[in-house]
Short mmCIF file of C-alpha atoms in Angstrom, two decimals:
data_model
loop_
_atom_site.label_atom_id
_atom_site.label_comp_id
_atom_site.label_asym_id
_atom_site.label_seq_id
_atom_site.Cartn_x
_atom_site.Cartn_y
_atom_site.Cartn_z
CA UNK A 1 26.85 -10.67 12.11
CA UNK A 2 26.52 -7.65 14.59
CA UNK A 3 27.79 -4.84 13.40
CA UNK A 4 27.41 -5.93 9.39
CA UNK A 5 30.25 -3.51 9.06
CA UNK A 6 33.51 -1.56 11.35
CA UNK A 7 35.74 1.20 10.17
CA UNK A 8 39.23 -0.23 11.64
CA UNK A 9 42.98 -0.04 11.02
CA UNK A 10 45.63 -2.29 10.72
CA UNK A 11 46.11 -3.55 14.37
CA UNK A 12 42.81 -2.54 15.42
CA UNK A 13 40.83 -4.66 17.92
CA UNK A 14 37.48 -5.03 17.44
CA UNK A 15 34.77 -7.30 18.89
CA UNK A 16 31.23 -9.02 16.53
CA UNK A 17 28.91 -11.25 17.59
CA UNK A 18 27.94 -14.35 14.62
CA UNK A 19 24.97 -16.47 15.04
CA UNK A 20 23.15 -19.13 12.61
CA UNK A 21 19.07 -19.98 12.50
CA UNK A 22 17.40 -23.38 12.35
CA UNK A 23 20.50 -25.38 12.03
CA UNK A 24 19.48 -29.34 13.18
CA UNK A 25 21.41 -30.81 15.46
CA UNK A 26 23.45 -33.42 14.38
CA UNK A 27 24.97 -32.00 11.22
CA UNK A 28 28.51 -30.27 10.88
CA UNK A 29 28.51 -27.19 9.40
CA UNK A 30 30.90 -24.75 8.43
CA UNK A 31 30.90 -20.87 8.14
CA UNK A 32 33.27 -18.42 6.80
CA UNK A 33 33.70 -15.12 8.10
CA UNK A 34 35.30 -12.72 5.13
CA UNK A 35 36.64 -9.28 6.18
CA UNK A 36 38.22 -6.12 3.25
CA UNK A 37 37.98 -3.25 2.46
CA UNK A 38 37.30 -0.93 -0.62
CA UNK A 39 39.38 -3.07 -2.80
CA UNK A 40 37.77 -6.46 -1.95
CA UNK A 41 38.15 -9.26 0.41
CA UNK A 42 41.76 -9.21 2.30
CA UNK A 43 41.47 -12.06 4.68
CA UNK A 44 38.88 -15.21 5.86
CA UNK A 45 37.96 -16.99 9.36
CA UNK A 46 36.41 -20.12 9.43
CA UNK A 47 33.82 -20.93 11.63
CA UNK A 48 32.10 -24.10 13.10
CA UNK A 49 28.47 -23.41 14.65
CA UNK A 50 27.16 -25.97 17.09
CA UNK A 51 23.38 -26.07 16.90
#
């Protein structure tokens, strides 16, 4: 992930770029995006790559 981390605040906008290596083709695969703060993790996103 690009940037690895972002100062923001509540109802910030903000804009990363996520990308996966050597997946083969023909598999599923599923990623999780995990965003906090100094007290831990406050929210996921799930992703699905496509190799």
């Amino acid at each position: 992930m690009a940037p690895a981390e972002q100062r923001v605040s509540a109802g910030d906008s903000v804009e990363a770029a996520v990308s996966w290596r050597r997946l083969p083709a023909g598999q599923t695969y599923l990623g999780l995006l995990e965003y906090g703060g100094d007290t831990g993790a406050v929210g996921t996103t799930p992703l699905v790559p496509t190799p």
